[in-house]
XYZ file of C-alpha atoms in Angstrom:
314
model
C 103.756 64.527 158.991
C 102.368 61.004 159.368
C 103.953 57.599 158.445
C 103.182 54.257 159.290
C 106.715 53.544 160.651
C 107.000 55.533 163.888
C 110.940 55.569 163.565
C 110.680 56.971 160.123
C 108.006 59.312 161.119
C 110.182 60.760 164.147
C 113.286 61.108 161.981
C 111.338 63.244 159.471
C 109.677 65.257 162.067
C 113.064 66.080 163.699
C 114.588 67.046 160.445
C 111.610 69.336 159.564
C 112.064 71.130 162.909
C 115.717 71.399 162.424
C 115.160 73.143 159.011
C 112.263 75.116 159.760
C 110.128 73.563 157.093
C 106.807 75.190 158.419
C 108.088 78.402 158.186
C 109.676 77.788 154.437
C 106.306 76.596 153.676
C 104.823 80.049 154.671
C 107.737 81.976 152.598
C 107.161 79.668 149.411
C 103.203 80.486 149.674
C 104.179 84.249 149.893
C 106.564 83.939 146.929
C 104.037 82.039 144.891
C 101.150 84.439 145.299
C 103.096 87.777 145.164
C 105.791 87.148 142.655
C 104.324 84.167 140.826
C 106.970 81.518 141.447
C 109.129 80.180 144.274
C 112.635 78.745 143.504
C 113.602 76.782 146.429
C 117.345 75.503 147.068
C 117.941 72.694 149.559
C 121.259 72.004 150.788
C 122.122 68.304 151.544
C 124.061 67.137 154.777
C 125.538 63.913 153.476
C 127.247 62.898 156.679
C 123.612 63.063 158.456
C 121.856 61.937 155.304
C 119.260 64.624 155.524
C 118.547 68.245 154.440
C 120.845 70.751 156.304
C 118.793 73.894 155.105
C 116.275 75.043 152.656
C 116.448 78.475 151.430
C 114.453 80.627 148.788
C 116.548 82.186 145.910
C 115.780 85.459 144.511
C 114.253 84.801 141.039
C 115.858 87.890 139.540
C 119.176 85.975 139.534
C 117.791 82.427 138.310
C 117.674 81.613 134.699
C 115.309 78.960 133.381
C 115.426 76.996 130.317
C 113.515 73.975 128.993
C 114.695 70.633 128.789
C 113.853 67.531 126.984
C 112.820 66.016 129.958
C 109.236 66.919 131.145
C 109.178 68.603 134.545
C 113.077 68.878 134.987
C 113.834 72.416 133.734
C 117.575 73.735 133.007
C 118.046 75.649 136.109
C 120.934 78.130 136.482
C 122.261 81.071 138.791
C 123.120 84.338 137.339
C 126.068 85.729 139.699
C 125.426 88.958 140.993
C 127.919 91.951 141.659
C 128.786 90.749 145.055
C 129.661 87.170 144.117
C 131.445 88.273 141.007
C 133.629 90.643 143.362
C 134.346 87.502 145.954
C 135.491 85.132 143.191
C 137.732 87.746 141.341
C 138.919 90.070 144.094
C 142.418 90.039 145.865
C 141.254 91.402 149.218
C 141.898 89.235 152.142
C 138.051 89.356 153.384
C 137.181 88.245 149.841
C 139.656 85.503 149.757
C 138.264 84.266 152.929
C 134.721 84.209 151.584
C 135.949 82.384 148.435
C 137.815 79.598 150.310
C 134.020 78.752 151.282
C 132.627 78.353 148.100
C 132.677 75.410 145.731
C 135.747 75.573 143.284
C 133.152 74.862 140.585
C 131.221 77.827 141.255
C 134.364 80.041 141.413
C 135.306 78.789 137.852
C 132.019 79.358 136.463
C 131.973 83.208 137.401
C 135.581 83.627 136.606
C 134.555 82.554 133.120
C 131.415 84.528 133.143
C 129.184 81.903 132.985
C 125.919 81.238 134.990
C 126.317 78.883 137.559
C 124.411 75.438 136.700
C 121.921 74.231 139.549
C 121.036 70.676 140.010
C 117.414 69.567 140.067
C 118.048 67.481 142.966
C 118.969 70.246 145.164
C 116.557 72.966 143.198
C 112.761 73.149 142.932
C 110.698 75.712 140.895
C 107.180 75.925 142.024
C 105.436 78.573 139.506
C 101.905 79.745 139.259
C 101.554 79.449 135.542
C 98.622 80.822 133.637
C 99.279 78.211 130.939
C 100.696 74.964 131.237
C 103.327 75.624 128.520
C 104.525 78.866 130.349
C 108.097 78.756 131.475
C 108.066 81.288 134.510
C 105.180 81.899 136.665
C 102.753 84.962 136.774
C 101.955 87.191 139.994
C 98.403 87.197 140.924
C 98.988 91.051 141.205
C 99.449 91.341 137.813
C 95.507 91.240 136.823
C 94.980 94.130 139.056
C 98.035 96.562 138.045
C 96.014 99.083 136.112
C 93.498 99.144 138.816
C 96.105 99.856 141.193
C 97.483 102.536 139.088
C 94.002 104.046 138.663
C 93.659 103.993 142.450
C 97.162 105.662 143.064
C 96.141 108.542 140.794
C 92.819 109.064 142.541
C 94.674 109.079 145.808
C 97.075 111.645 144.515
C 94.159 113.724 143.225
C 92.616 113.794 146.841
C 95.886 114.826 148.197
C 96.151 117.772 145.820
C 92.549 118.548 146.912
C 93.220 118.437 150.449
C 96.110 120.637 150.300
C 93.989 123.410 148.479
C 91.632 123.167 151.072
C 94.105 123.630 153.821
C 96.108 126.190 152.132
C 93.930 128.278 150.068
C 94.933 131.147 147.538
C 95.035 134.715 149.065
C 93.976 136.796 146.180
C 94.335 140.843 146.902
C 92.883 143.579 144.363
C 94.351 146.910 144.622
C 93.523 149.967 142.464
C 90.726 150.241 140.159
C 89.896 151.560 136.639
C 91.051 155.513 137.970
C 94.059 154.254 139.491
C 96.652 151.603 138.619
C 99.230 150.970 141.339
C 102.822 151.158 140.337
C 105.189 148.185 141.447
C 106.531 150.195 144.245
C 102.900 150.463 145.800
C 102.465 147.036 145.226
C 105.434 145.926 147.121
C 104.422 148.234 150.205
C 101.041 146.446 150.072
C 102.868 143.193 149.892
C 104.977 144.043 153.074
C 101.712 145.354 154.985
C 99.910 142.094 154.593
C 103.233 139.947 155.393
C 103.415 142.140 158.616
C 99.788 141.082 159.074
C 100.575 137.568 159.400
C 102.512 137.704 162.322
C 100.686 140.433 164.281
C 97.261 138.965 165.924
C 96.025 142.650 166.706
C 97.029 144.037 163.241
C 94.675 146.837 161.706
C 94.635 147.909 158.153
C 93.136 151.183 157.059
C 92.686 151.661 153.709
C 90.116 152.810 151.116
C 87.618 150.825 149.043
C 89.509 150.062 146.076
C 91.724 147.118 148.212
C 89.731 143.932 148.344
C 90.872 140.494 149.962
C 89.712 137.239 148.814
C 90.463 133.752 150.005
C 90.280 131.418 147.125
C 90.036 127.615 148.001
C 88.791 124.342 146.519
C 85.825 123.872 148.366
C 83.587 124.355 145.402
C 85.387 122.250 143.210
C 85.725 118.818 144.856
C 85.508 116.076 142.614
C 83.305 113.093 144.045
C 85.452 109.848 143.441
C 83.459 107.777 145.734
C 81.788 105.553 143.060
C 85.356 105.165 141.257
C 86.849 104.227 144.391
C 84.066 101.405 145.148
C 84.226 100.095 141.793
C 88.322 99.831 141.903
C 88.107 97.814 145.390
C 85.722 95.677 143.815
C 88.282 94.952 140.771
C 90.985 94.600 143.175
C 88.935 91.997 145.428
C 87.942 90.018 142.265
C 91.786 89.925 140.794
C 92.974 88.939 144.354
C 90.455 86.036 144.634
C 89.466 87.797 147.827
C 85.973 87.809 148.872
C 84.868 90.951 150.617
C 83.205 89.228 153.260
C 86.639 88.395 154.571
C 87.987 92.029 154.882
C 84.975 94.145 155.167
C 82.088 91.920 156.842
C 79.077 94.252 157.632
C 75.378 93.618 157.694
C 74.855 94.248 154.216
C 76.653 90.809 153.599
C 74.428 88.042 153.726
C 74.877 84.272 155.545
C 74.304 82.935 152.195
C 76.710 84.691 150.014
C 79.456 84.990 152.574
C 79.526 81.157 153.019
C 79.676 80.552 149.322
C 82.429 82.996 148.762
C 84.371 81.608 151.818
C 83.932 78.073 150.198
C 85.559 79.257 146.914
C 88.307 80.756 148.696
C 88.921 77.497 150.719
C 88.900 75.560 147.650
C 91.702 77.550 145.858
C 93.832 77.228 149.056
C 92.882 73.544 149.207
C 94.498 73.456 145.414
C 97.634 75.219 146.389
C 98.031 72.953 149.460
C 97.885 69.848 147.115
C 100.618 71.541 145.001
C 102.601 71.885 148.289
C 102.103 68.194 149.506
C 103.048 67.080 146.149
C 106.282 68.984 146.394
C 107.210 67.939 149.607
C 106.832 64.299 148.968
C 108.354 64.353 145.712
C 111.306 66.644 146.532
C 112.000 66.813 150.451
C 110.492 63.628 151.625
C 111.320 61.053 148.747
C 115.155 61.742 148.164
C 115.826 61.419 152.076
C 113.947 57.966 152.001
C 116.110 56.946 149.221
C 119.214 57.981 150.720
C 118.651 56.363 154.071
C 117.119 53.279 152.444
C 113.763 53.649 153.984
C 111.780 51.027 152.155
C 109.492 48.016 152.537
C 108.830 44.815 150.035
C 105.259 44.961 148.551
C 104.523 42.069 146.350
C 107.998 41.174 145.841
C 109.030 44.799 144.891
C 111.092 47.434 147.029
C 109.117 50.360 147.631
C 110.356 53.500 149.544
C 108.298 54.737 152.421
C 107.365 58.446 152.045
C 105.467 60.261 154.899
C 102.178 61.902 154.064
C 101.181 65.544 154.697
C 98.031 66.126 157.051
C 97.146 69.831 156.939
C 95.282 71.322 159.721
C 91.411 72.206 159.320
C 90.901 75.284 157.474
C 88.368 77.157 159.363
C 87.565 80.627 157.384
């Protein structure tokens, strides 16, 4: 965090350390890529004139609607069962927790309505495939089918491995001239079950008894090419160059450098999104509340710190 005014710079640095803004940015990045959107709620400390805490809200309980103002959607929170119980229950522990809530929240929950969230406190960072989409899309969506196929192949390998470890024991008793009765088959079953627990077991019989171990060694399906193709699809879908995770001598310096440069540019694009959000939704409101301003050409302008990211070395 850099600012031309040392006093303002120290003010924002202390605030960011108190609320753990660096860790919040990492959580936002994880939500942005895996879930497709990050819904951030910032709680203001009116006495200290700075943010008291910043948290990530579960998007499953957030309802977002378009509004007539571009970039300012209508955001509301759908109460879960726990919040409904707290607002309607007469138990002492629930009454104690209800007293800590805003009366406005309790009123909306009791009426069965969603809780409206102010755009001053709430931010919606969405990874939109199209600019007119309302919600964000996870980067994992593009590889869902590849992951499903990869899981099916893995299950197939599990089944084959179990067949190799525990092959089928096929015992043939009798022949064309003698058909054994059920009682004889049961006697033979008892004989072979006794053989499993006796290391020095000896069985004397005629030539019409045949024991065969049937395994899956001759029916193993080779899926190495399918797995290699699926891994390549997953790398492409996740924007991850194979050089990052695999390395190896088969990857040359030239194509590895190009892959890392492409990945770096994608990260820089997300850094710009995060920087714009920090300046617009986190720093600017605090500068306005504390009147951190200066006069430039006869106009009052608020002093907003800049974000300087560390060097990205991939």
